[in-house]
Amino acid sequence: MKNYLLITVCLALLLNSCDKTQNTNKVVVSFSKEANEETLDGRLLLMLSTNDEKEPRFQIGTGLDAQLIFGMDVNGMKSEQEIVFDDSVFGFPYPSLNKVPPGEYNAQALLHTYETFNLSTGHTVKLPMDNGEGQQWNRSPGNVYSDPVKVTITEKGIQNLHITMDKVIPPIEEPEDTKWIKHIKIKSEKLSEFWGRDMYLGAHILLPKGFDEHPEAKYPLMIFHGHFPSDFGGFRTTPPDPETKPEYSSRFDIEGYNIIQQQEAYDFYKRWNEPDFPRFLIIEIQHPTPYYDDSYAVNSASQGPYGDAITHELIPYIEKEFRGLGEGWSRFLYGGSTGGWEALAVQVKYPEEYNGCFAACPDPIDFRAYCLTNIYEDENAYYYKSDHKAIEVPAHRDYLGHIQSTVRENNHLELVLGTKSRSGQQWDIWEATYSPQGEDGYPQRIWDKMTGEIDPEVAKYWQENYDLKHILERDWDKLGENLKGKIHIYCGDMDNYYLNNAVYLMEDFLESTTDPYYGGEVLYGDRAEHCWNGDPELPNHITRMRYNTMYVPKIMERIAKSAPKGADLTSWRYK
């Protein structure tokens, strides 16, 4: 570890050698009584941007277009109370205001508010409650913020800039029911008990053709896991709007991608109504937590029993209300990225409650390849081991291998957005899901957020409870018979986040298991990025919009092979 500490010290010395001056910067931030008269806890953020296209709060990230952000915890902040950002406040991509180059900037402040939870574990924690937006700090209703203001930073830094947060992000309207799509929300007794307050689960349900006309029919259930859905996505009953202005997708390098999305949504509606299409219920689940837009659909020490709540409360409620068959053989899981991990994890954790998972580009499913880190053998997550070189571990690449960000950068931005795993971002939610609960009630760190030094004790806990490949290998004698034919995994071999590395390790295990043989499939997309989902014929910018139909033939085959004697295979097969 001495080498990593030496690297950190050297980098700090290098940054200090680039100081423009030793002047103390000072930015004063407050919020008005008109914005909020209450005393507030939360994460106070100061943002600076050189891009005039949109507000600074919508420009924060780790890519090559990253803009500047600084953050601090506040407790009991009152209206008109002045909080000072100076050189001691940690920031990204510059660690201090004293590193910010001279120039013209747009400055903006925002307070991401926290709520106090008295957990059933006996701990009291302060966390941001989701307010219908899916844990997005820059647009969460109730957060107070300022309009951007122009500021000139000189060689002497910022002196006596005062920003008043006098605006409040408004509530988000709930989606309305239609003929095809229904919306439900239920209070979870399991989660409410854990969190010490009422907690809810929701879902958007796509009904099959003929639902009202066939009251005798009961339906299989397809569960689409993924990030927080504001409504059921990718379903449209009308052709693309001819007045729609084409928009360019930089991710896929395609002009008019918004129109393509509308067409795909309409094509799905038409396919959904074809006489030969099987009649299913499809649901997208809303299960944001105070840590993220999504619970990862499993039980965890710091987030509570989301796995049990979804499987034993939400799913049975939906099946009862919308005539689901209500048996394990009739339920199927699918999704990509976060949803891919969830599909596989839920199948593994509840092997008899579901009859198959289709996991596309899943988050790390073997922590020997936690992206590019082996949490069991590596000492540091930010730097490759070296006596004389500081080579950072990459976090994001394109299909040609060009790197946009590093693991250290990702984690330092998260540390600016929130301490104690409260950033609402990717690395922190993995920690909030997989880690044991610390003495303070927050998740224990898998590694030091500043230095990247890995905690082997926390890594061991992760392995035993959430390393899916390890769990399958450890427990295959108990799980194997219930998982035969149920595991399907798809990943691009140039996944942006290096997720294919863990899939390789999982495939090695699955293909070598013969007692019993797993009987599923693992496929890779040549030069395909995140999220390739198993179609070798079409580009991923199309297939990513076809999750709801592309696995149906495999599901029907699975039902035919595995449904128990006497199962209802006909009431839902009407034309």
Coordinates of C-alpha atoms in Angstrom, one line a residue:
M1 CA 0.0 0.0 0.0
K2 CA 3.0 2.3 0.5
N3 CA 3.3 2.6 -3.3
Y4 CA -0.3 3.7 -3.7
L5 CA 0.1 6.3 -0.9
L6 CA 3.3 7.6 -2.5
I7 CA 1.4 7.9 -5.8
T8 CA -1.4 9.9 -4.1
V9 CA 1.1 12.2 -2.4
C10 CA 3.0 12.8 -5.7
L11 CA -0.2 13.7 -7.5
A12 CA -1.1 16.1 -4.7
L13 CA 2.3 17.7 -4.9
L14 CA 1.9 18.0 -8.7
L15 CA -1.5 19.7 -8.2
N16 CA -0.1 22.1 -5.6
S17 CA 2.8 23.0 -7.9
C18 CA 0.2 24.2 -10.4
D19 CA -1.5 26.6 -8.0
K20 CA -2.3 29.9 -9.7
T21 CA -2.0 31.7 -6.3
Q22 CA -2.3 30.9 -2.7
N23 CA -5.4 33.2 -2.4
T24 CA -8.4 31.8 -0.5
N25 CA -11.5 31.5 -2.6
K26 CA -14.9 32.4 -1.1
V27 CA -18.4 31.6 -2.4
V28 CA -21.3 32.3 0.0
V29 CA -24.4 30.2 -0.5
S30 CA -27.8 30.5 1.2
F31 CA -31.5 29.8 0.4
S32 CA -34.3 32.2 0.7
K33 CA -37.4 32.0 3.0
E34 CA -39.5 32.0 -0.2
A35 CA -37.8 28.8 -1.3
N36 CA -38.2 27.0 2.1
E37 CA -38.8 28.1 5.6
E38 CA -37.8 24.8 7.2
T39 CA -34.5 23.8 8.6
L40 CA -32.9 21.4 6.1
D41 CA -30.3 18.7 6.1
G42 CA -28.6 17.5 2.9
R43 CA -25.7 17.9 0.4
L44 CA -25.0 21.4 -0.6
L45 CA -23.5 21.6 -4.1
L46 CA -21.7 24.4 -6.0
M47 CA -21.3 24.0 -9.8
L48 CA -19.3 25.9 -12.3
S49 CA -19.6 25.4 -16.1
T50 CA -18.0 26.9 -19.2
N51 CA -20.8 25.5 -21.3
D52 CA -23.8 27.9 -21.9
E53 CA -26.1 25.3 -23.5
K54 CA -27.9 24.3 -20.3
E55 CA -27.8 24.7 -16.6
P56 CA -24.7 23.5 -14.8
R57 CA -26.7 21.0 -12.7
F58 CA -27.4 19.1 -16.0
Q59 CA -23.8 19.0 -17.0
I60 CA -22.1 17.1 -14.2
G61 CA -20.4 13.8 -15.2
T62 CA -17.0 12.1 -15.6
G63 CA -16.6 12.2 -19.4
L64 CA -14.4 14.4 -21.5
D65 CA -17.1 17.1 -21.3
A66 CA -17.2 17.1 -17.4
Q67 CA -17.9 20.4 -15.7
L68 CA -17.0 21.5 -12.2
I69 CA -18.7 20.6 -8.9
F70 CA -18.0 21.0 -5.2
G71 CA -20.0 19.6 -2.3
M72 CA -20.4 19.6 1.5
D73 CA -22.8 18.1 4.0
V74 CA -25.1 20.5 5.9
N75 CA -27.1 19.8 9.0
G76 CA -29.8 22.1 10.2
M77 CA -29.3 24.7 7.5
K78 CA -31.8 27.6 7.9
S79 CA -33.1 30.0 5.4
E80 CA -30.8 33.0 4.8
Q81 CA -28.0 31.2 6.7
E82 CA -24.7 31.7 4.8
I83 CA -22.6 28.7 4.1
V84 CA -19.1 29.3 2.7
F85 CA -17.3 27.3 0.0
D86 CA -13.6 27.9 0.3
D87 CA -10.5 26.0 -0.8
S88 CA -11.0 23.3 1.8
V89 CA -14.1 22.0 0.1
F90 CA -13.5 18.9 -2.0
G91 CA -14.5 19.1 -5.7
F92 CA -14.4 17.3 -9.1
P93 CA -12.6 17.3 -11.5
Y94 CA -10.5 19.9 -9.6
P95 CA -10.1 18.9 -5.9
S96 CA -10.2 22.5 -4.7
L97 CA -11.5 25.9 -5.9
N98 CA -7.9 26.9 -5.8
K99 CA -7.2 24.7 -8.8
V100 CA -9.9 26.2 -11.0
P101 CA -8.4 28.0 -14.0
P102 CA -9.2 31.7 -14.6
G103 CA -12.1 32.3 -17.0
E104 CA -15.8 32.9 -17.5
Y105 CA -18.1 30.5 -15.7
N106 CA -21.8 29.9 -15.0
A107 CA -22.2 29.3 -11.3
Q108 CA -25.1 27.5 -9.7
A109 CA -25.9 26.1 -6.3
L110 CA -28.3 23.3 -5.3
L111 CA -29.2 21.7 -1.9
H112 CA -30.1 18.0 -2.2
T113 CA -32.3 17.6 0.8
Y114 CA -32.1 14.6 3.2
E115 CA -34.7 13.0 5.4
T116 CA -34.1 11.3 8.8
F117 CA -34.8 7.6 9.0
N118 CA -35.0 5.6 12.2
L119 CA -34.2 2.1 11.0
S120 CA -35.4 -1.1 12.6
T121 CA -31.7 -1.9 13.1
G122 CA -31.6 0.8 15.7
H123 CA -29.6 3.2 13.6
T124 CA -30.6 6.7 12.6
V125 CA -29.5 7.8 9.1
K126 CA -30.0 10.9 6.9
L127 CA -30.7 10.1 3.3
P128 CA -32.4 11.6 0.2
M129 CA -35.9 10.2 -0.2
D130 CA -37.0 9.6 -3.7
N131 CA -39.7 12.0 -4.7
G132 CA -41.0 10.4 -7.9
E133 CA -38.0 11.3 -10.1
G134 CA -36.0 8.1 -9.6
Q135 CA -33.2 9.5 -7.3
Q136 CA -31.9 12.2 -9.6
W137 CA -30.4 14.9 -7.4
N138 CA -30.5 17.6 -10.2
R139 CA -34.3 17.3 -10.6
S140 CA -35.6 15.9 -7.4
P141 CA -38.8 17.7 -6.3
G142 CA -38.3 19.7 -3.1
N143 CA -34.6 20.5 -3.8
V144 CA -33.8 24.2 -3.6
Y145 CA -31.5 25.7 -6.2
S146 CA -30.4 29.0 -7.9
D147 CA -30.5 30.3 -11.4
P148 CA -27.1 30.2 -13.0
V149 CA -25.1 33.4 -12.6
K150 CA -22.1 34.6 -14.6
V151 CA -18.8 34.8 -12.7
T152 CA -15.3 35.8 -13.8
I153 CA -12.5 33.9 -12.1
T154 CA -9.2 35.7 -12.1
E155 CA -5.7 34.8 -11.1
K156 CA -6.8 35.8 -7.6
G157 CA -9.7 33.3 -7.6
I158 CA -13.3 33.9 -6.5
Q159 CA -13.8 36.6 -4.0
N160 CA -17.1 37.2 -2.1
L161 CA -19.5 35.7 -4.6
H162 CA -22.9 35.3 -3.0
I163 CA -25.5 32.8 -4.5
T164 CA -29.0 32.7 -3.2
M165 CA -31.1 29.5 -3.9
D166 CA -34.6 30.9 -4.3
K167 CA -36.2 28.2 -6.5
V168 CA -37.7 24.8 -5.7
I169 CA -38.0 21.9 -8.1
P170 CA -41.7 21.2 -8.5
P171 CA -43.5 17.8 -8.0
I172 CA -43.6 15.3 -10.8
E173 CA -47.0 14.4 -12.2
E174 CA -48.0 10.8 -12.0
P175 CA -48.7 9.0 -15.3
E176 CA -52.3 8.4 -16.2
D177 CA -53.9 5.0 -16.9
T178 CA -54.8 4.1 -20.5
K179 CA -56.6 1.2 -22.1
W180 CA -53.3 -0.6 -22.4
I181 CA -51.1 0.6 -19.5
K182 CA -52.1 0.6 -15.8
H183 CA -50.2 1.9 -12.9
I184 CA -50.2 0.6 -9.3
K185 CA -48.5 1.5 -6.0
I186 CA -48.7 -0.5 -2.8
K187 CA -47.4 0.1 0.7
S188 CA -44.8 -2.6 1.5
E189 CA -45.1 -3.8 5.1
K190 CA -41.7 -5.4 4.9
L191 CA -39.9 -2.2 3.8
S192 CA -42.0 0.1 6.0
E193 CA -40.9 -1.9 9.0
F194 CA -37.3 -1.7 8.0
W195 CA -37.2 2.0 7.2
G196 CA -39.4 3.2 10.1
R197 CA -41.9 5.0 7.8
D198 CA -44.3 4.1 5.0
M199 CA -42.5 2.8 2.0
Y200 CA -44.0 1.9 -1.4
L201 CA -43.5 -0.2 -4.4
G202 CA -44.9 0.5 -7.8
A203 CA -45.3 -0.9 -11.3
H204 CA -46.4 -0.1 -14.8
I205 CA -48.4 -2.9 -16.3
L206 CA -48.9 -3.5 -20.0
L207 CA -52.1 -5.5 -20.5
P208 CA -52.5 -8.0 -23.4
K209 CA -54.9 -7.6 -26.2
G210 CA -58.3 -8.9 -25.2
F211 CA -57.8 -8.5 -21.5
D212 CA -61.3 -7.2 -20.9
E213 CA -63.0 -9.5 -23.5
H214 CA -61.5 -12.7 -22.0
P215 CA -62.2 -12.6 -18.2
E216 CA -61.6 -16.4 -18.1
A217 CA -57.9 -15.9 -19.1
K218 CA -55.0 -15.9 -16.7
Y219 CA -51.6 -14.8 -18.0
P220 CA -47.9 -15.5 -17.7
L221 CA -45.8 -12.6 -16.3
M222 CA -42.8 -11.0 -17.8
I223 CA -40.8 -8.8 -15.4
F224 CA -38.6 -6.2 -17.0
H225 CA -36.0 -5.1 -14.5
G226 CA -34.0 -1.9 -14.9
H227 CA -33.6 1.7 -13.8
F228 CA -36.5 3.7 -12.5
P229 CA -39.2 3.9 -15.2
S230 CA -41.4 7.0 -15.2
D231 CA -43.9 5.1 -17.2
F232 CA -44.1 1.9 -19.3
G233 CA -41.6 2.6 -22.1
G234 CA -41.4 1.8 -25.8
F235 CA -45.2 1.4 -26.4
R236 CA -47.0 3.8 -28.7
T237 CA -50.5 3.4 -30.3
T238 CA -49.9 5.9 -33.1
P239 CA -47.2 6.3 -35.8
P240 CA -44.4 8.7 -35.4
D241 CA -45.4 12.3 -35.2
P242 CA -44.6 13.9 -38.7
E243 CA -43.9 17.2 -36.9
T244 CA -41.2 15.7 -34.7
K245 CA -37.8 17.4 -35.2
P246 CA -35.1 14.8 -35.8
E247 CA -32.5 14.6 -33.0
Y248 CA -29.0 13.3 -33.2
S249 CA -27.8 10.5 -30.9
S250 CA -24.1 10.9 -30.1
R251 CA -24.1 7.5 -28.4
F252 CA -25.1 5.7 -31.6
D253 CA -23.9 8.3 -34.1
I254 CA -27.4 8.3 -35.7
E255 CA -29.5 11.3 -36.9
G256 CA -33.2 11.2 -36.1
Y257 CA -32.9 8.6 -33.4
N258 CA -35.9 10.0 -31.6
I259 CA -38.1 9.3 -34.6
I260 CA -36.6 5.7 -34.8
Q261 CA -37.7 5.3 -31.2
Q262 CA -41.2 6.4 -31.9
Q263 CA -41.4 4.0 -34.9
E264 CA -40.1 1.1 -32.8
A265 CA -42.7 1.9 -30.1
Y266 CA -45.4 1.8 -32.6
D267 CA -44.1 -1.4 -34.2
F268 CA -44.2 -3.0 -30.8
Y269 CA -47.9 -2.0 -30.4
K270 CA -48.7 -3.6 -33.7
R271 CA -46.8 -6.8 -32.8
W272 CA -48.5 -6.9 -29.5
N273 CA -51.9 -7.0 -31.3
E274 CA -51.0 -9.6 -33.9
P275 CA -53.1 -12.8 -33.7
D276 CA -50.1 -15.1 -33.3
F277 CA -48.5 -13.1 -30.4
P278 CA -48.7 -14.8 -27.0
R279 CA -50.8 -12.9 -24.5
F280 CA -48.6 -11.9 -21.5
L281 CA -48.6 -9.3 -18.7
I282 CA -45.4 -7.2 -18.8
I283 CA -44.4 -5.1 -15.9
E284 CA -41.8 -2.5 -15.2
I285 CA -41.2 -2.1 -11.5
Q286 CA -40.6 1.1 -9.5
H287 CA -38.5 0.4 -6.5
P288 CA -36.3 3.4 -5.8
T289 CA -34.5 3.5 -2.4
P290 CA -33.0 6.4 -0.5
Y291 CA -29.7 5.3 -2.0
Y292 CA -30.5 4.9 -5.7
D293 CA -33.2 4.8 -8.4
D294 CA -33.4 1.1 -8.0
S295 CA -33.0 -1.4 -5.1
Y296 CA -31.2 -4.1 -7.1
A297 CA -34.2 -6.3 -6.2
V298 CA -32.4 -8.2 -3.5
N299 CA -32.4 -8.1 0.3
S300 CA -29.5 -6.0 1.7
A301 CA -28.2 -4.9 5.1
S302 CA -28.5 -1.1 4.5
Q303 CA -31.5 -1.0 2.1
G304 CA -33.7 -3.7 3.7
P305 CA -35.7 -6.6 2.3
Y306 CA -36.4 -5.4 -1.3
G307 CA -36.0 -8.9 -2.7
D308 CA -38.7 -10.3 -0.4
A309 CA -40.9 -7.3 -0.8
I310 CA -40.9 -7.5 -4.6
T311 CA -41.2 -11.3 -4.9
H312 CA -43.6 -11.9 -2.0
E313 CA -45.7 -8.6 -1.9
L314 CA -45.6 -6.8 -5.2
I315 CA -45.6 -9.7 -7.7
P316 CA -48.5 -11.6 -6.0
Y317 CA -50.5 -8.3 -5.7
I318 CA -50.1 -7.7 -9.5
E319 CA -51.0 -11.2 -10.4
K320 CA -54.1 -11.1 -8.2
E321 CA -55.3 -7.7 -9.6
F322 CA -54.5 -8.5 -13.3
R323 CA -55.2 -12.2 -13.4
G324 CA -51.7 -13.6 -13.5
L325 CA -51.2 -17.3 -13.3
G326 CA -49.4 -16.7 -10.1
E327 CA -47.0 -19.7 -10.2
G328 CA -43.2 -19.9 -10.6
W329 CA -43.3 -21.6 -14.0
S330 CA -45.2 -18.7 -15.5
R331 CA -42.9 -15.9 -14.4
F332 CA -39.9 -14.7 -16.4
L333 CA -37.2 -12.1 -15.7
Y334 CA -35.3 -9.9 -18.1
G335 CA -33.4 -6.7 -18.4
G336 CA -30.1 -5.0 -19.2
S337 CA -27.2 -3.6 -17.2
T338 CA -28.6 -3.0 -13.7
G339 CA -31.6 -4.9 -14.9
G340 CA -29.4 -7.7 -16.2
W341 CA -27.8 -8.2 -12.8
E342 CA -31.2 -8.1 -11.2
A343 CA -32.7 -10.7 -13.5
L344 CA -29.9 -13.1 -12.8
A345 CA -29.7 -12.3 -9.1
V346 CA -33.4 -12.7 -8.5
Q347 CA -33.4 -16.0 -10.4
V348 CA -30.5 -17.2 -8.2
K349 CA -32.0 -15.9 -5.0
Y350 CA -35.5 -17.2 -5.7
P351 CA -34.9 -20.2 -8.0
E352 CA -38.3 -21.8 -7.7
E353 CA -40.3 -18.5 -7.9
Y354 CA -39.2 -17.8 -11.5
N355 CA -38.8 -19.9 -14.7
G356 CA -36.0 -18.1 -16.5
C357 CA -33.9 -15.0 -16.7
F358 CA -32.5 -13.2 -19.7
A359 CA -29.6 -11.1 -18.4
A360 CA -28.2 -8.6 -20.9
C361 CA -24.9 -6.8 -20.2
P362 CA -25.2 -7.5 -16.5
D363 CA -23.4 -5.5 -13.8
P364 CA -20.5 -7.5 -12.5
I365 CA -21.6 -11.1 -11.8
D366 CA -18.2 -12.2 -10.6
F367 CA -16.3 -9.8 -8.3
R368 CA -12.9 -11.1 -9.5
A369 CA -13.9 -8.9 -12.5
Y370 CA -15.6 -6.1 -10.7
C371 CA -15.2 -4.1 -13.9
L372 CA -11.4 -4.1 -14.0
T373 CA -10.8 -4.8 -10.3
N374 CA -10.4 -8.1 -8.5
I375 CA -11.7 -7.1 -5.1
Y376 CA -10.2 -10.3 -3.6
E377 CA -6.6 -10.0 -4.8
D378 CA -6.0 -6.4 -5.7
E379 CA -5.0 -4.0 -3.0
N380 CA -6.1 -0.8 -4.7
A381 CA -9.1 -0.1 -7.1
Y382 CA -7.7 3.1 -8.6
Y383 CA -4.2 2.3 -9.6
Y384 CA -2.5 -0.7 -11.1
K385 CA 0.2 -2.1 -8.9
S386 CA 3.6 -0.6 -9.8
D387 CA 6.7 0.5 -8.0
H388 CA 7.4 3.5 -10.2
K389 CA 4.3 4.4 -12.4
A390 CA 0.9 5.8 -11.6
I391 CA -1.4 4.1 -14.1
E392 CA -5.1 4.6 -13.3
V393 CA -7.6 1.8 -13.8
P394 CA -10.1 2.8 -16.6
A395 CA -13.8 2.9 -16.0
H396 CA -15.3 3.7 -19.4
R397 CA -14.3 3.0 -23.0
D398 CA -15.8 3.0 -26.5
Y399 CA -15.9 0.0 -28.8
L400 CA -12.4 0.9 -30.1
G401 CA -11.0 1.1 -26.6
H402 CA -10.8 4.8 -26.3
I403 CA -11.0 5.7 -22.6
Q404 CA -13.2 8.6 -21.3
S405 CA -12.9 8.2 -17.5
T406 CA -11.2 6.2 -14.7
V407 CA -12.4 4.4 -11.6
R408 CA -10.8 7.1 -9.4
E409 CA -12.6 9.9 -11.2
N410 CA -16.0 8.1 -11.0
N411 CA -15.6 7.6 -7.2
H412 CA -14.3 11.1 -6.5
L413 CA -17.3 12.6 -8.3
E414 CA -19.5 10.4 -6.2
L415 CA -17.7 11.6 -3.1
V416 CA -18.5 15.2 -4.1
L417 CA -22.2 14.3 -4.6
G418 CA -22.5 12.6 -1.3
T419 CA -20.6 11.0 1.6
K420 CA -21.5 7.7 3.2
S421 CA -22.6 6.1 -0.1
R422 CA -25.2 8.8 -0.6
S423 CA -24.3 10.0 -4.1
G424 CA -27.1 8.1 -5.8
Q425 CA -24.6 6.9 -8.4
Q426 CA -23.3 3.6 -9.6
W427 CA -20.4 2.7 -7.4
D428 CA -22.2 3.8 -4.3
I429 CA -25.3 1.7 -5.0
W430 CA -23.2 -1.4 -5.4
E431 CA -21.8 -0.6 -2.0
A432 CA -25.2 0.2 -0.5
T433 CA -26.5 -3.2 -1.8
Y434 CA -23.6 -5.5 -1.2
S435 CA -21.9 -4.2 1.9
P436 CA -22.6 -5.0 5.6
Q437 CA -24.1 -2.2 7.6
G438 CA -21.5 -0.1 9.5
E439 CA -21.8 1.0 13.1
D440 CA -23.1 4.4 12.0
G441 CA -26.0 2.7 10.0
Y442 CA -24.5 3.4 6.6
P443 CA -22.9 0.8 4.3
Q444 CA -19.3 -0.1 5.0
R445 CA -16.9 1.0 2.3
I446 CA -15.5 -1.6 -0.1
W447 CA -12.6 0.7 -0.5
D448 CA -11.4 4.1 0.8
K449 CA -13.2 6.6 -1.4
M450 CA -10.2 8.9 -1.6
T451 CA -7.3 6.5 -2.0
G452 CA -8.9 3.3 -3.5
E453 CA -7.5 1.0 -0.8
I454 CA -9.7 -2.1 -0.7
D455 CA -11.0 -3.6 2.6
P456 CA -10.6 -7.4 2.4
E457 CA -13.2 -8.0 5.1
V458 CA -15.9 -6.2 3.2
A459 CA -14.8 -8.0 0.0
K460 CA -15.3 -11.3 1.8
Y461 CA -18.9 -10.3 2.8
W462 CA -19.6 -9.3 -0.8
Q463 CA -18.3 -12.7 -2.0
E464 CA -20.5 -14.7 0.3
N465 CA -23.7 -12.8 -0.3
Y466 CA -23.7 -11.1 -3.7
D467 CA -21.0 -12.6 -6.0
L468 CA -23.4 -14.5 -8.2
K469 CA -20.8 -16.7 -9.8
H470 CA -19.3 -17.6 -6.4
I471 CA -22.8 -18.4 -5.0
L472 CA -23.7 -20.6 -7.9
E473 CA -20.4 -22.5 -7.7
R474 CA -20.7 -22.8 -3.9
D475 CA -24.3 -23.9 -4.0
W476 CA -24.8 -25.7 -7.3
D477 CA -25.5 -29.0 -5.6
K478 CA -28.6 -27.3 -4.1
L479 CA -29.5 -24.8 -6.9
G480 CA -28.5 -26.6 -10.0
E481 CA -31.7 -28.8 -10.4
N482 CA -33.9 -25.7 -10.0
L483 CA -31.9 -23.6 -12.4
K484 CA -31.6 -26.0 -15.4
G485 CA -32.6 -24.1 -18.6
K486 CA -33.2 -20.9 -16.8
I487 CA -30.0 -18.9 -17.2
H488 CA -29.4 -16.8 -20.4
I489 CA -26.7 -14.2 -20.5
Y490 CA -25.8 -11.7 -23.3
C491 CA -22.9 -9.2 -23.4
G492 CA -20.9 -7.2 -26.0
D493 CA -17.2 -8.1 -26.0
M494 CA -16.4 -4.4 -26.0
D495 CA -18.8 -3.4 -23.2
N496 CA -18.2 0.2 -22.2
Y497 CA -17.8 -0.8 -18.5
Y498 CA -15.8 -4.0 -19.1
L499 CA -18.7 -6.1 -17.9
N500 CA -17.9 -8.8 -20.4
N501 CA -14.9 -9.9 -18.2
A502 CA -17.2 -11.2 -15.5
V503 CA -19.4 -12.9 -18.0
Y504 CA -16.4 -14.8 -19.3
L505 CA -15.7 -16.1 -15.8
M506 CA -19.4 -17.0 -15.3
E507 CA -19.4 -18.8 -18.7
D508 CA -16.3 -20.8 -17.7
F509 CA -18.1 -22.1 -14.6
L510 CA -21.5 -22.7 -16.3
E511 CA -20.0 -24.6 -19.2
S512 CA -17.9 -26.8 -17.0
T513 CA -20.8 -27.7 -14.7
T514 CA -22.2 -31.1 -15.6
D515 CA -24.1 -32.2 -12.5
P516 CA -26.5 -31.0 -13.8
Y517 CA -25.6 -29.1 -16.9
Y518 CA -27.0 -25.6 -16.7
G519 CA -28.8 -25.9 -20.1
G520 CA -29.0 -22.2 -20.9
E521 CA -26.8 -19.9 -23.1
V522 CA -24.1 -17.3 -22.9
L523 CA -23.6 -15.2 -26.1
Y524 CA -21.4 -12.3 -27.0
G525 CA -21.7 -9.4 -29.5
D526 CA -18.7 -8.8 -31.7
R527 CA -17.4 -5.3 -31.0
A528 CA -20.7 -4.5 -29.3
E529 CA -20.9 -2.0 -26.5
H530 CA -23.2 -1.7 -23.5
C531 CA -26.0 -2.9 -23.7
W532 CA -25.9 -5.7 -26.2
N533 CA -28.8 -8.0 -25.6
G534 CA -28.4 -11.1 -27.8
D535 CA -29.4 -10.3 -31.3
P536 CA -26.5 -10.9 -33.7
E537 CA -28.4 -9.7 -36.8
L538 CA -29.5 -6.1 -35.8
P539 CA -27.5 -3.2 -34.4
N540 CA -27.9 -2.6 -30.7
H541 CA -29.5 0.8 -31.1
I542 CA -32.5 -1.2 -32.5
T543 CA -32.4 -4.3 -30.3
R544 CA -32.3 -2.3 -27.1
M545 CA -35.8 -1.3 -27.9
R546 CA -37.0 -4.8 -28.4
Y547 CA -36.5 -6.4 -25.0
N548 CA -40.3 -7.0 -24.7
T549 CA -40.5 -9.2 -27.8
M550 CA -37.0 -10.7 -28.5
Y551 CA -37.1 -13.2 -25.7
V552 CA -40.7 -14.3 -26.2
P553 CA -39.9 -17.3 -28.5
K554 CA -37.4 -18.6 -25.9
I555 CA -40.0 -18.1 -23.1
M556 CA -42.6 -20.0 -25.0
E557 CA -40.2 -22.8 -25.6
R558 CA -39.4 -22.8 -21.9
I559 CA -43.1 -22.9 -20.9
A560 CA -43.7 -25.8 -23.2
K561 CA -40.9 -27.8 -21.7
S562 CA -41.3 -27.0 -18.0
A563 CA -45.0 -26.3 -17.2
P564 CA -46.3 -28.8 -14.7
K565 CA -48.9 -31.3 -15.6
G566 CA -52.4 -29.7 -15.6
A567 CA -51.0 -26.1 -16.0
D568 CA -53.1 -23.6 -17.9
L569 CA -51.5 -23.4 -21.3
T570 CA -54.6 -22.4 -23.2
S571 CA -56.7 -19.7 -21.7
W572 CA -54.2 -17.0 -22.6
R573 CA -53.5 -18.3 -26.1
Y574 CA -56.6 -16.8 -27.7
K575 CA -56.4 -14.9 -31.0

